[in-house]
mmCIF file with all atom_site columns, C-alpha atoms in Angstrom:
data_model
loop_
_atom_site.group_PDB
_atom_site.id
_atom_site.type_symbol
_atom_site.label_atom_id
_atom_site.label_alt_id
_atom_site.label_comp_id
_atom_site.label_asym_id
_atom_site.label_entity_id
_atom_site.label_seq_id
_atom_site.pdbx_PDB_ins_code
_atom_site.Cartn_x
_atom_site.Cartn_y
_atom_site.Cartn_z
_atom_site.occupancy
_atom_site.B_iso_or_equiv
_atom_site.pdbx_formal_charge
_atom_site.auth_seq_id
_atom_site.auth_comp_id
_atom_site.auth_asym_id
_atom_site.auth_atom_id
_atom_site.pdbx_PDB_model_num
ATOM 1   C CA . GLY A 1 1   ? -8.326  13.663  7.932   1.00 76.00 ? 1   GLY A CA 1
ATOM 2   C CA . GLU A 1 2   ? -7.565  10.106  8.870   1.00 81.00 ? 2   GLU A CA 1
ATOM 3   C CA . ASN A 1 3   ? -4.303  9.239   10.647  1.00 88.00 ? 3   ASN A CA 1
ATOM 4   C CA . VAL A 1 4   ? -3.148  5.662   11.187  1.00 93.00 ? 4   VAL A CA 1
ATOM 5   C CA . GLU A 1 5   ? -0.432  4.737   13.678  1.00 95.00 ? 5   GLU A CA 1
ATOM 6   C CA . GLN A 1 6   ? 1.153   1.294   13.635  1.00 96.00 ? 6   GLN A CA 1
ATOM 7   C CA . HIS A 1 7   ? 3.280   -0.465  16.263  1.00 96.00 ? 7   HIS A CA 1
ATOM 8   C CA . PRO A 1 8   ? 5.803   -1.922  16.567  1.00 97.00 ? 8   PRO A CA 1
ATOM 9   C CA . SER A 1 9   ? 7.986   -0.839  13.663  1.00 94.00 ? 9   SER A CA 1
ATOM 10  C CA . THR A 1 10  ? 10.033  -4.041  13.951  1.00 96.00 ? 10  THR A CA 1
ATOM 11  C CA . LEU A 1 11  ? 9.124   -7.379  15.488  1.00 98.00 ? 11  LEU A CA 1
ATOM 12  C CA . SER A 1 12  ? 11.172  -10.557 15.860  1.00 98.00 ? 12  SER A CA 1
ATOM 13  C CA . VAL A 1 13  ? 9.542   -13.792 17.008  1.00 98.00 ? 13  VAL A CA 1
ATOM 14  C CA . GLN A 1 14  ? 10.625  -17.400 17.301  1.00 98.00 ? 14  GLN A CA 1
ATOM 15  C CA . GLU A 1 15  ? 9.284   -19.708 14.622  1.00 98.00 ? 15  GLU A CA 1
ATOM 16  C CA . GLY A 1 16  ? 6.086   -21.286 15.888  1.00 98.00 ? 16  GLY A CA 1
ATOM 17  C CA . ASP A 1 17  ? 5.261   -18.406 18.236  1.00 98.00 ? 17  ASP A CA 1
ATOM 18  C CA . SER A 1 18  ? 2.543   -15.815 17.653  1.00 98.00 ? 18  SER A CA 1
ATOM 19  C CA . ALA A 1 19  ? 2.998   -12.271 16.358  1.00 98.00 ? 19  ALA A CA 1
ATOM 20  C CA . VAL A 1 20  ? 0.725   -9.311  17.023  1.00 98.00 ? 20  VAL A CA 1
ATOM 21  C CA . ILE A 1 21  ? 0.773   -5.966  15.220  1.00 98.00 ? 21  ILE A CA 1
ATOM 22  C CA . LYS A 1 22  ? -1.397  -3.107  16.447  1.00 98.00 ? 22  LYS A CA 1
ATOM 23  C CA . CYS A 1 23  ? -2.846  -0.046  14.737  1.00 98.00 ? 23  CYS A CA 1
ATOM 24  C CA . THR A 1 24  ? -4.892  2.921   15.877  1.00 97.00 ? 24  THR A CA 1
ATOM 25  C CA . TYR A 1 25  ? -6.920  5.273   13.712  1.00 95.00 ? 25  TYR A CA 1
ATOM 26  C CA . SER A 1 26  ? -8.272  8.736   14.305  1.00 93.00 ? 26  SER A CA 1
ATOM 27  C CA . ASP A 1 27  ? -11.392 9.086   12.150  1.00 90.00 ? 27  ASP A CA 1
ATOM 28  C CA . SER A 1 28  ? -14.414 7.508   13.812  1.00 89.00 ? 28  SER A CA 1
ATOM 29  C CA . ALA A 1 29  ? -16.109 7.402   10.373  1.00 87.00 ? 29  ALA A CA 1
ATOM 30  C CA . SER A 1 30  ? -13.582 4.831   9.100   1.00 89.00 ? 30  SER A CA 1
ATOM 31  C CA . ASN A 1 31  ? -15.262 1.525   8.406   1.00 88.00 ? 31  ASN A CA 1
ATOM 32  C CA . TYR A 1 32  ? -12.859 -0.545  6.349   1.00 89.00 ? 32  TYR A CA 1
ATOM 33  C CA . PHE A 1 33  ? -9.541  -1.923  7.636   1.00 93.00 ? 33  PHE A CA 1
ATOM 34  C CA . PRO A 1 34  ? -7.334  -3.973  5.303   1.00 93.00 ? 34  PRO A CA 1
ATOM 35  C CA . TRP A 1 35  ? -3.930  -5.487  6.046   1.00 96.00 ? 35  TRP A CA 1
ATOM 36  C CA . TYR A 1 36  ? -1.212  -5.810  3.415   1.00 95.00 ? 36  TYR A CA 1
ATOM 37  C CA . LYS A 1 37  ? 1.926   -7.944  3.348   1.00 97.00 ? 37  LYS A CA 1
ATOM 38  C CA . GLN A 1 38  ? 4.978   -6.759  1.438   1.00 94.00 ? 38  GLN A CA 1
ATOM 39  C CA . GLU A 1 39  ? 7.714   -9.266  0.705   1.00 94.00 ? 39  GLU A CA 1
ATOM 40  C CA . LEU A 1 40  ? 11.218  -8.110  -0.151  1.00 89.00 ? 40  LEU A CA 1
ATOM 41  C CA . GLY A 1 41  ? 11.372  -6.502  -3.576  1.00 86.00 ? 41  GLY A CA 1
ATOM 42  C CA . LYS A 1 42  ? 7.632   -6.866  -4.155  1.00 89.00 ? 42  LYS A CA 1
ATOM 43  C CA . GLY A 1 43  ? 4.557   -4.699  -3.982  1.00 91.00 ? 43  GLY A CA 1
ATOM 44  C CA . PRO A 1 44  ? 2.127   -5.018  -1.046  1.00 94.00 ? 44  PRO A CA 1
ATOM 45  C CA . GLN A 1 45  ? -0.564  -7.697  -1.253  1.00 93.00 ? 45  GLN A CA 1
ATOM 46  C CA . LEU A 1 46  ? -3.873  -7.797  0.598   1.00 92.00 ? 46  LEU A CA 1
ATOM 47  C CA . ILE A 1 47  ? -3.938  -10.633 3.147   1.00 95.00 ? 47  ILE A CA 1
ATOM 48  C CA . ILE A 1 48  ? -7.076  -9.916  5.167   1.00 94.00 ? 48  ILE A CA 1
ATOM 49  C CA . ASP A 1 49  ? -9.592  -7.130  5.700   1.00 92.00 ? 49  ASP A CA 1
ATOM 50  C CA . ILE A 1 50  ? -12.394 -6.353  8.113   1.00 91.00 ? 50  ILE A CA 1
ATOM 51  C CA . ARG A 1 51  ? -15.421 -4.132  8.131   1.00 87.00 ? 51  ARG A CA 1
ATOM 52  C CA . SER A 1 52  ? -16.502 -2.054  11.097  1.00 83.00 ? 52  SER A CA 1
ATOM 53  C CA . ASN A 1 53  ? -19.623 -4.101  11.785  1.00 84.00 ? 53  ASN A CA 1
ATOM 54  C CA . VAL A 1 54  ? -17.472 -7.129  12.596  1.00 83.00 ? 54  VAL A CA 1
ATOM 55  C CA . GLY A 1 55  ? -15.278 -7.518  15.676  1.00 91.00 ? 55  GLY A CA 1
ATOM 56  C CA . GLU A 1 56  ? -13.045 -10.332 14.487  1.00 95.00 ? 56  GLU A CA 1
ATOM 57  C CA . LYS A 1 57  ? -12.201 -12.188 11.298  1.00 94.00 ? 57  LYS A CA 1
ATOM 58  C CA . LYS A 1 58  ? -10.004 -15.229 10.865  1.00 96.00 ? 58  LYS A CA 1
ATOM 59  C CA . ASP A 1 59  ? -8.372  -16.875 7.874   1.00 95.00 ? 59  ASP A CA 1
ATOM 60  C CA . GLN A 1 60  ? -6.283  -19.933 8.745   1.00 96.00 ? 60  GLN A CA 1
ATOM 61  C CA . ARG A 1 61  ? -3.304  -18.659 10.777  1.00 97.00 ? 61  ARG A CA 1
ATOM 62  C CA . ILE A 1 62  ? -4.106  -14.974 10.527  1.00 98.00 ? 62  ILE A CA 1
ATOM 63  C CA . ALA A 1 63  ? -6.822  -13.058 12.313  1.00 97.00 ? 63  ALA A CA 1
ATOM 64  C CA . VAL A 1 64  ? -7.782  -9.426  12.692  1.00 98.00 ? 64  VAL A CA 1
ATOM 65  C CA . THR A 1 65  ? -9.624  -7.883  15.628  1.00 97.00 ? 65  THR A CA 1
ATOM 66  C CA . LEU A 1 66  ? -11.319 -4.494  15.711  1.00 96.00 ? 66  LEU A CA 1
ATOM 67  C CA . ASN A 1 67  ? -12.292 -2.342  18.684  1.00 95.00 ? 67  ASN A CA 1
ATOM 68  C CA . LYS A 1 68  ? -14.379 0.529   17.330  1.00 93.00 ? 68  LYS A CA 1
ATOM 69  C CA . THR A 1 69  ? -14.794 2.216   20.695  1.00 93.00 ? 69  THR A CA 1
ATOM 70  C CA . ALA A 1 70  ? -11.061 2.436   21.251  1.00 95.00 ? 70  ALA A CA 1
ATOM 71  C CA . LYS A 1 71  ? -10.384 2.937   17.501  1.00 95.00 ? 71  LYS A CA 1
ATOM 72  C CA . HIS A 1 72  ? -7.769  0.264   17.272  1.00 95.00 ? 72  HIS A CA 1
ATOM 73  C CA . PHE A 1 73  ? -7.335  -2.945  15.320  1.00 97.00 ? 73  PHE A CA 1
ATOM 74  C CA . SER A 1 74  ? -4.761  -5.712  15.404  1.00 98.00 ? 74  SER A CA 1
ATOM 75  C CA . LEU A 1 75  ? -3.296  -8.425  13.214  1.00 98.00 ? 75  LEU A CA 1
ATOM 76  C CA . HIS A 1 76  ? -2.568  -11.779 14.838  1.00 98.00 ? 76  HIS A CA 1
ATOM 77  C CA . ILE A 1 77  ? -0.412  -14.440 13.198  1.00 98.00 ? 77  ILE A CA 1
ATOM 78  C CA . THR A 1 78  ? -0.257  -17.806 14.960  1.00 98.00 ? 78  THR A CA 1
ATOM 79  C CA . GLU A 1 79  ? 2.242   -20.641 14.496  1.00 98.00 ? 79  GLU A CA 1
ATOM 80  C CA . THR A 1 80  ? 4.584   -18.330 12.603  1.00 98.00 ? 80  THR A CA 1
ATOM 81  C CA . GLN A 1 81  ? 6.646   -19.740 9.750   1.00 97.00 ? 81  GLN A CA 1
ATOM 82  C CA . PRO A 1 82  ? 9.709   -18.407 7.896   1.00 96.00 ? 82  PRO A CA 1
ATOM 83  C CA . GLU A 1 83  ? 7.546   -17.312 4.974   1.00 96.00 ? 83  GLU A CA 1
ATOM 84  C CA . ASP A 1 84  ? 5.712   -14.920 7.308   1.00 98.00 ? 84  ASP A CA 1
ATOM 85  C CA . SER A 1 85  ? 8.833   -12.707 7.359   1.00 97.00 ? 85  SER A CA 1
ATOM 86  C CA . ALA A 1 86  ? 7.816   -9.501  5.566   1.00 97.00 ? 86  ALA A CA 1
ATOM 87  C CA . VAL A 1 87  ? 6.657   -5.934  6.118   1.00 95.00 ? 87  VAL A CA 1
ATOM 88  C CA . TYR A 1 88  ? 3.020   -5.644  7.154   1.00 97.00 ? 88  TYR A CA 1
ATOM 89  C CA . PHE A 1 89  ? 0.877   -2.541  6.645   1.00 96.00 ? 89  PHE A CA 1
ATOM 90  C CA . CYS A 1 90  ? -2.431  -1.745  8.243   1.00 96.00 ? 90  CYS A CA 1
ATOM 91  C CA . ALA A 1 91  ? -4.782  0.750   6.626   1.00 93.00 ? 91  ALA A CA 1
ATOM 92  C CA . ALA A 1 92  ? -8.083  2.483   7.275   1.00 91.00 ? 92  ALA A CA 1
ATOM 93  C CA . SER A 1 93  ? -10.685 4.224   5.186   1.00 86.00 ? 93  SER A CA 1
ATOM 94  C CA . GLY A 1 94  ? -14.236 5.484   5.466   1.00 76.00 ? 94  GLY A CA 1
ATOM 95  C CA . GLY A 1 95  ? -16.772 4.777   2.729   1.00 61.00 ? 95  GLY A CA 1
ATOM 96  C CA . ALA A 1 96  ? -15.543 6.131   -0.577  1.00 60.00 ? 96  ALA A CA 1
ATOM 97  C CA . SER A 1 97  ? -12.608 7.984   0.897   1.00 65.00 ? 97  SER A CA 1
ATOM 98  C CA . LYS A 1 98  ? -9.023  7.127   0.159   1.00 77.00 ? 98  LYS A CA 1
ATOM 99  C CA . ILE A 1 99  ? -7.139  4.531   2.171   1.00 85.00 ? 99  ILE A CA 1
ATOM 100 C CA . ILE A 1 100 ? -4.524  5.772   4.650   1.00 88.00 ? 100 ILE A CA 1
ATOM 101 C CA . PHE A 1 101 ? -1.698  3.356   5.387   1.00 90.00 ? 101 PHE A CA 1
ATOM 102 C CA . GLY A 1 102 ? 0.237   2.842   8.605   1.00 93.00 ? 102 GLY A CA 1
ATOM 103 C CA . SER A 1 103 ? 4.023   3.125   8.562   1.00 91.00 ? 103 SER A CA 1
ATOM 104 C CA . GLY A 1 104 ? 4.606   -0.635  8.469   1.00 94.00 ? 104 GLY A CA 1
ATOM 105 C CA . THR A 1 105 ? 5.985   -3.381  10.717  1.00 96.00 ? 105 THR A CA 1
ATOM 106 C CA . ARG A 1 106 ? 9.001   -5.426  9.690   1.00 96.00 ? 106 ARG A CA 1
ATOM 107 C CA . LEU A 1 107 ? 8.368   -8.948  10.989  1.00 97.00 ? 107 LEU A CA 1
ATOM 108 C CA . SER A 1 108 ? 11.285  -11.376 11.257  1.00 97.00 ? 108 SER A CA 1
ATOM 109 C CA . ILE A 1 109 ? 10.833  -15.049 12.123  1.00 97.00 ? 109 ILE A CA 1
ATOM 110 C CA . ARG A 1 110 ? 13.816  -16.577 13.938  1.00 95.00 ? 110 ARG A CA 1
ATOM 111 C CA . PRO A 1 111 ? 14.501  -20.274 13.178  1.00 92.00 ? 111 PRO A CA 1
ATOM 112 C CA . ASN B 2 1   ? -1.101  -13.332 -14.990 1.00 68.00 ? 1   ASN B CA 1
ATOM 113 C CA . ALA B 2 2   ? 0.286   -9.832  -15.645 1.00 76.00 ? 2   ALA B CA 1
ATOM 114 C CA . GLY B 2 3   ? -1.804  -7.726  -13.225 1.00 93.00 ? 3   GLY B CA 1
ATOM 115 C CA . VAL B 2 4   ? -0.105  -4.352  -12.707 1.00 96.00 ? 4   VAL B CA 1
ATOM 116 C CA . THR B 2 5   ? 3.134   -3.874  -14.615 1.00 96.00 ? 5   THR B CA 1
ATOM 117 C CA . GLN B 2 6   ? 5.431   -0.937  -14.059 1.00 96.00 ? 6   GLN B CA 1
ATOM 118 C CA . THR B 2 7   ? 8.709   0.025   -15.690 1.00 96.00 ? 7   THR B CA 1
ATOM 119 C CA . PRO B 2 8   ? 11.533  0.668   -15.210 1.00 97.00 ? 8   PRO B CA 1
ATOM 120 C CA . LYS B 2 9   ? 12.455  -1.385  -12.146 1.00 95.00 ? 9   LYS B CA 1
ATOM 121 C CA . PHE B 2 10  ? 15.490  0.738   -11.310 1.00 96.00 ? 10  PHE B CA 1
ATOM 122 C CA . ARG B 2 11  ? 16.602  4.182   -12.462 1.00 97.00 ? 11  ARG B CA 1
ATOM 123 C CA . ILE B 2 12  ? 19.208  6.727   -11.465 1.00 97.00 ? 12  ILE B CA 1
ATOM 124 C CA . LEU B 2 13  ? 18.462  10.333  -12.393 1.00 97.00 ? 13  LEU B CA 1
ATOM 125 C CA . LYS B 2 14  ? 20.533  13.465  -12.134 1.00 97.00 ? 14  LYS B CA 1
ATOM 126 C CA . ILE B 2 15  ? 19.087  16.508  -10.416 1.00 97.00 ? 15  ILE B CA 1
ATOM 127 C CA . GLY B 2 16  ? 16.969  18.486  -12.859 1.00 97.00 ? 16  GLY B CA 1
ATOM 128 C CA . GLN B 2 17  ? 16.356  15.598  -15.266 1.00 97.00 ? 17  GLN B CA 1
ATOM 129 C CA . SER B 2 18  ? 12.875  14.418  -16.153 1.00 96.00 ? 18  SER B CA 1
ATOM 130 C CA . MET B 2 19  ? 11.495  10.943  -16.625 1.00 96.00 ? 19  MET B CA 1
ATOM 131 C CA . THR B 2 20  ? 8.290   8.959   -16.893 1.00 98.00 ? 20  THR B CA 1
ATOM 132 C CA . LEU B 2 21  ? 7.416   5.861   -14.917 1.00 98.00 ? 21  LEU B CA 1
ATOM 133 C CA . GLN B 2 22  ? 5.149   3.642   -16.966 1.00 98.00 ? 22  GLN B CA 1
ATOM 134 C CA . CYS B 2 23  ? 2.248   1.650   -15.510 1.00 98.00 ? 23  CYS B CA 1
ATOM 135 C CA . THR B 2 24  ? -0.251  -0.607  -17.189 1.00 98.00 ? 24  THR B CA 1
ATOM 136 C CA . GLN B 2 25  ? -2.902  -2.984  -15.861 1.00 97.00 ? 25  GLN B CA 1
ATOM 137 C CA . ASP B 2 26  ? -4.802  -5.713  -17.665 1.00 96.00 ? 26  ASP B CA 1
ATOM 138 C CA . MET B 2 27  ? -7.627  -6.223  -15.167 1.00 93.00 ? 27  MET B CA 1
ATOM 139 C CA . ASN B 2 28  ? -9.939  -3.566  -16.661 1.00 93.00 ? 28  ASN B CA 1
ATOM 140 C CA . HIS B 2 29  ? -9.860  -1.646  -13.378 1.00 92.00 ? 29  HIS B CA 1
ATOM 141 C CA . ASN B 2 30  ? -11.303 1.839   -13.324 1.00 91.00 ? 30  ASN B CA 1
ATOM 142 C CA . TYR B 2 31  ? -9.187  3.120   -10.440 1.00 92.00 ? 31  TYR B CA 1
ATOM 143 C CA . MET B 2 32  ? -5.430  3.557   -10.634 1.00 94.00 ? 32  MET B CA 1
ATOM 144 C CA . TYR B 2 33  ? -2.963  5.053   -8.174  1.00 94.00 ? 33  TYR B CA 1
ATOM 145 C CA . TRP B 2 34  ? 0.629   6.080   -7.723  1.00 97.00 ? 34  TRP B CA 1
ATOM 146 C CA . TYR B 2 35  ? 2.254   5.763   -4.304  1.00 96.00 ? 35  TYR B CA 1
ATOM 147 C CA . ARG B 2 36  ? 5.724   6.489   -3.046  1.00 96.00 ? 36  ARG B CA 1
ATOM 148 C CA . GLN B 2 37  ? 7.355   4.599   -0.196  1.00 93.00 ? 37  GLN B CA 1
ATOM 149 C CA . ASP B 2 38  ? 10.296  6.176   1.580   1.00 90.00 ? 38  ASP B CA 1
ATOM 150 C CA . PRO B 2 39  ? 12.633  3.970   3.679   1.00 82.00 ? 39  PRO B CA 1
ATOM 151 C CA . GLY B 2 40  ? 10.958  2.865   6.906   1.00 75.00 ? 40  GLY B CA 1
ATOM 152 C CA . MET B 2 41  ? 7.817   4.732   6.012   1.00 79.00 ? 41  MET B CA 1
ATOM 153 C CA . GLY B 2 42  ? 4.366   3.856   4.828   1.00 85.00 ? 42  GLY B CA 1
ATOM 154 C CA . LEU B 2 43  ? 2.760   4.457   1.465   1.00 91.00 ? 43  LEU B CA 1
ATOM 155 C CA . LYS B 2 44  ? 1.925   8.013   0.470   1.00 92.00 ? 44  LYS B CA 1
ATOM 156 C CA . LEU B 2 45  ? -0.562  8.634   -2.342  1.00 92.00 ? 45  LEU B CA 1
ATOM 157 C CA . ILE B 2 46  ? 0.802   10.889  -5.091  1.00 96.00 ? 46  ILE B CA 1
ATOM 158 C CA . TYR B 2 47  ? -1.997  10.909  -7.678  1.00 96.00 ? 47  TYR B CA 1
ATOM 159 C CA . TYR B 2 48  ? -4.957  8.772   -8.519  1.00 94.00 ? 48  TYR B CA 1
ATOM 160 C CA . SER B 2 49  ? -7.461  8.310   -11.311 1.00 94.00 ? 49  SER B CA 1
ATOM 161 C CA . VAL B 2 50  ? -11.051 7.097   -11.212 1.00 91.00 ? 50  VAL B CA 1
ATOM 162 C CA . GLY B 2 51  ? -11.235 6.491   -14.948 1.00 93.00 ? 51  GLY B CA 1
ATOM 163 C CA . ALA B 2 52  ? -9.817  7.464   -18.316 1.00 94.00 ? 52  ALA B CA 1
ATOM 164 C CA . GLY B 2 53  ? -9.484  11.229  -18.615 1.00 95.00 ? 53  GLY B CA 1
ATOM 165 C CA . ILE B 2 54  ? -9.914  11.854  -14.868 1.00 95.00 ? 54  ILE B CA 1
ATOM 166 C CA . THR B 2 55  ? -7.043  12.405  -12.442 1.00 96.00 ? 55  THR B CA 1
ATOM 167 C CA . ASP B 2 56  ? -6.742  13.960  -9.003  1.00 94.00 ? 56  ASP B CA 1
ATOM 168 C CA . LYS B 2 57  ? -4.085  14.838  -6.470  1.00 95.00 ? 57  LYS B CA 1
ATOM 169 C CA . GLY B 2 58  ? -3.242  12.666  -3.494  1.00 92.00 ? 58  GLY B CA 1
ATOM 170 C CA . GLU B 2 59  ? -1.269  13.549  -0.357  1.00 89.00 ? 59  GLU B CA 1
ATOM 171 C CA . VAL B 2 60  ? 2.088   14.381  -1.995  1.00 95.00 ? 60  VAL B CA 1
ATOM 172 C CA . PRO B 2 61  ? 1.542   15.550  -5.621  1.00 97.00 ? 61  PRO B CA 1
ATOM 173 C CA . ASN B 2 62  ? 4.186   18.285  -5.842  1.00 96.00 ? 62  ASN B CA 1
ATOM 174 C CA . GLY B 2 63  ? 6.847   17.604  -8.443  1.00 96.00 ? 63  GLY B CA 1
ATOM 175 C CA . TYR B 2 64  ? 4.789   15.018  -10.304 1.00 98.00 ? 64  TYR B CA 1
ATOM 176 C CA . ASN B 2 65  ? 2.258   14.876  -13.127 1.00 97.00 ? 65  ASN B CA 1
ATOM 177 C CA . VAL B 2 66  ? 0.003   12.134  -14.432 1.00 98.00 ? 66  VAL B CA 1
ATOM 178 C CA . SER B 2 67  ? -2.280  11.440  -17.344 1.00 96.00 ? 67  SER B CA 1
ATOM 179 C CA . ARG B 2 68  ? -4.873  8.746   -18.009 1.00 97.00 ? 68  ARG B CA 1
ATOM 180 C CA . SER B 2 69  ? -5.680  8.525   -21.707 1.00 96.00 ? 69  SER B CA 1
ATOM 181 C CA . THR B 2 70  ? -6.732  4.862   -21.556 1.00 97.00 ? 70  THR B CA 1
ATOM 182 C CA . THR B 2 71  ? -8.174  2.528   -18.930 1.00 96.00 ? 71  THR B CA 1
ATOM 183 C CA . GLU B 2 72  ? -4.999  0.445   -18.982 1.00 97.00 ? 72  GLU B CA 1
ATOM 184 C CA . ASP B 2 73  ? -2.239  3.051   -18.676 1.00 98.00 ? 73  ASP B CA 1
ATOM 185 C CA . PHE B 2 74  ? -1.377  5.550   -15.960 1.00 98.00 ? 74  PHE B CA 1
ATOM 186 C CA . PRO B 2 75  ? 2.112   7.049   -16.426 1.00 98.00 ? 75  PRO B CA 1
ATOM 187 C CA . LEU B 2 76  ? 3.757   9.180   -13.745 1.00 98.00 ? 76  LEU B CA 1
ATOM 188 C CA . ARG B 2 77  ? 6.028   11.995  -14.882 1.00 98.00 ? 77  ARG B CA 1
ATOM 189 C CA . LEU B 2 78  ? 8.752   13.560  -12.773 1.00 96.00 ? 78  LEU B CA 1
ATOM 190 C CA . GLU B 2 79  ? 9.768   17.022  -13.927 1.00 90.00 ? 79  GLU B CA 1
ATOM 191 C CA . LEU B 2 80  ? 13.028  18.555  -12.682 1.00 93.00 ? 80  LEU B CA 1
ATOM 192 C CA . ALA B 2 81  ? 14.003  15.645  -10.446 1.00 96.00 ? 81  ALA B CA 1
ATOM 193 C CA . ALA B 2 82  ? 15.156  16.493  -6.914  1.00 96.00 ? 82  ALA B CA 1
ATOM 194 C CA . PRO B 2 83  ? 16.942  14.348  -4.278  1.00 96.00 ? 83  PRO B CA 1
ATOM 195 C CA . SER B 2 84  ? 13.736  14.423  -2.196  1.00 95.00 ? 84  SER B CA 1
ATOM 196 C CA . GLN B 2 85  ? 12.127  12.310  -4.923  1.00 97.00 ? 85  GLN B CA 1
ATOM 197 C CA . THR B 2 86  ? 14.476  9.413   -4.222  1.00 96.00 ? 86  THR B CA 1
ATOM 198 C CA . SER B 2 87  ? 12.035  6.684   -3.266  1.00 97.00 ? 87  SER B CA 1
ATOM 199 C CA . VAL B 2 88  ? 10.306  3.492   -4.315  1.00 96.00 ? 88  VAL B CA 1
ATOM 200 C CA . TYR B 2 89  ? 7.274   4.130   -6.481  1.00 97.00 ? 89  TYR B CA 1
ATOM 201 C CA . PHE B 2 90  ? 4.305   1.778   -6.666  1.00 96.00 ? 90  PHE B CA 1
ATOM 202 C CA . CYS B 2 91  ? 1.553   1.837   -9.197  1.00 97.00 ? 91  CYS B CA 1
ATOM 203 C CA . ALA B 2 92  ? -1.706  0.178   -8.153  1.00 94.00 ? 92  ALA B CA 1
ATOM 204 C CA . SER B 2 93  ? -5.213  -0.425  -9.394  1.00 93.00 ? 93  SER B CA 1
ATOM 205 C CA . SER B 2 94  ? -8.601  -1.458  -8.070  1.00 90.00 ? 94  SER B CA 1
ATOM 206 C CA . TYR B 2 95  ? -12.027 -2.210  -9.467  1.00 86.00 ? 95  TYR B CA 1
ATOM 207 C CA . SER B 2 96  ? -13.816 0.374   -7.351  1.00 80.00 ? 96  SER B CA 1
ATOM 208 C CA . SER B 2 97  ? -13.084 2.969   -4.709  1.00 75.00 ? 97  SER B CA 1
ATOM 209 C CA . GLN B 2 98  ? -10.250 2.352   -2.236  1.00 70.00 ? 98  GLN B CA 1
ATOM 210 C CA . GLY B 2 99  ? -12.599 2.737   0.652   1.00 64.00 ? 99  GLY B CA 1
ATOM 211 C CA . SER B 2 100 ? -14.950 -0.008  -0.439  1.00 69.00 ? 100 SER B CA 1
ATOM 212 C CA . PHE B 2 101 ? -15.042 -3.142  1.635   1.00 66.00 ? 101 PHE B CA 1
ATOM 213 C CA . GLY B 2 102 ? -13.684 -6.146  -0.161  1.00 61.00 ? 102 GLY B CA 1
ATOM 214 C CA . ASN B 2 103 ? -12.126 -3.961  -2.830  1.00 75.00 ? 103 ASN B CA 1
ATOM 215 C CA . THR B 2 104 ? -8.628  -5.304  -3.282  1.00 83.00 ? 104 THR B CA 1
ATOM 216 C CA . ILE B 2 105 ? -5.933  -2.884  -4.375  1.00 88.00 ? 105 ILE B CA 1
ATOM 217 C CA . TYR B 2 106 ? -3.385  -4.624  -6.604  1.00 91.00 ? 106 TYR B CA 1
ATOM 218 C CA . PHE B 2 107 ? 0.129   -3.243  -6.545  1.00 94.00 ? 107 PHE B CA 1
ATOM 219 C CA . GLY B 2 108 ? 2.899   -3.438  -9.100  1.00 95.00 ? 108 GLY B CA 1
ATOM 220 C CA . GLU B 2 109 ? 6.346   -4.602  -8.054  1.00 93.00 ? 109 GLU B CA 1
ATOM 221 C CA . GLY B 2 110 ? 7.793   -1.134  -7.621  1.00 95.00 ? 110 GLY B CA 1
ATOM 222 C CA . SER B 2 111 ? 10.263  1.188   -9.302  1.00 97.00 ? 111 SER B CA 1
ATOM 223 C CA . TRP B 2 112 ? 13.394  2.161   -7.355  1.00 96.00 ? 112 TRP B CA 1
ATOM 224 C CA . LEU B 2 113 ? 14.360  5.729   -8.248  1.00 97.00 ? 113 LEU B CA 1
ATOM 225 C CA . THR B 2 114 ? 17.506  7.484   -7.055  1.00 97.00 ? 114 THR B CA 1
ATOM 226 C CA . VAL B 2 115 ? 18.131  11.172  -7.757  1.00 97.00 ? 115 VAL B CA 1
ATOM 227 C CA . VAL B 2 116 ? 21.764  12.245  -7.447  1.00 96.00 ? 116 VAL B CA 1
#
């Protein structure tokens, strides 16, 4: 089955700098890669997703890149702000199969 | 906007006790899920349902039971609680299959369960 590894587990960046979170997946049949943000005391919320026929997708300050050959995908947050502090989860799935989540990255933005 | 509502928010159980975590959604979603999240870990699927009357096991179903009598409700029952079931539980729902592109999974706010 699918296995998703996520790095780093914790990340601290200066406000205004960029943050990058990386994930690798094992199942070459996976074709859908969402990212979720979980704020303290809340459930995860979808922030961006990408399909395997696209290499990059951007939405304001966040972007996701996908390298199908290497089976890895990354989340990029530019011009980080205090409200970006949260736990971020990557995930992967193939067609109708269930989503497998990474173990999460705790992002802290230093003022 | 209610979305996915789960209760209780916090609960302490003694070993061997039983309880039910309630979950309801008002988005008319067919698919519903229960996840557990252990400290520093990702989300593990316990059970899921693709519609009323249909349930199936996820990655970590042992020690749990579910039912889906209506589209809206998907309760999770813990029988004979054990310390290993100490975790945060999330109920979630989606319109179609998890693996579908553009199919957002909506999560509840979580239930913190401690078994002592």
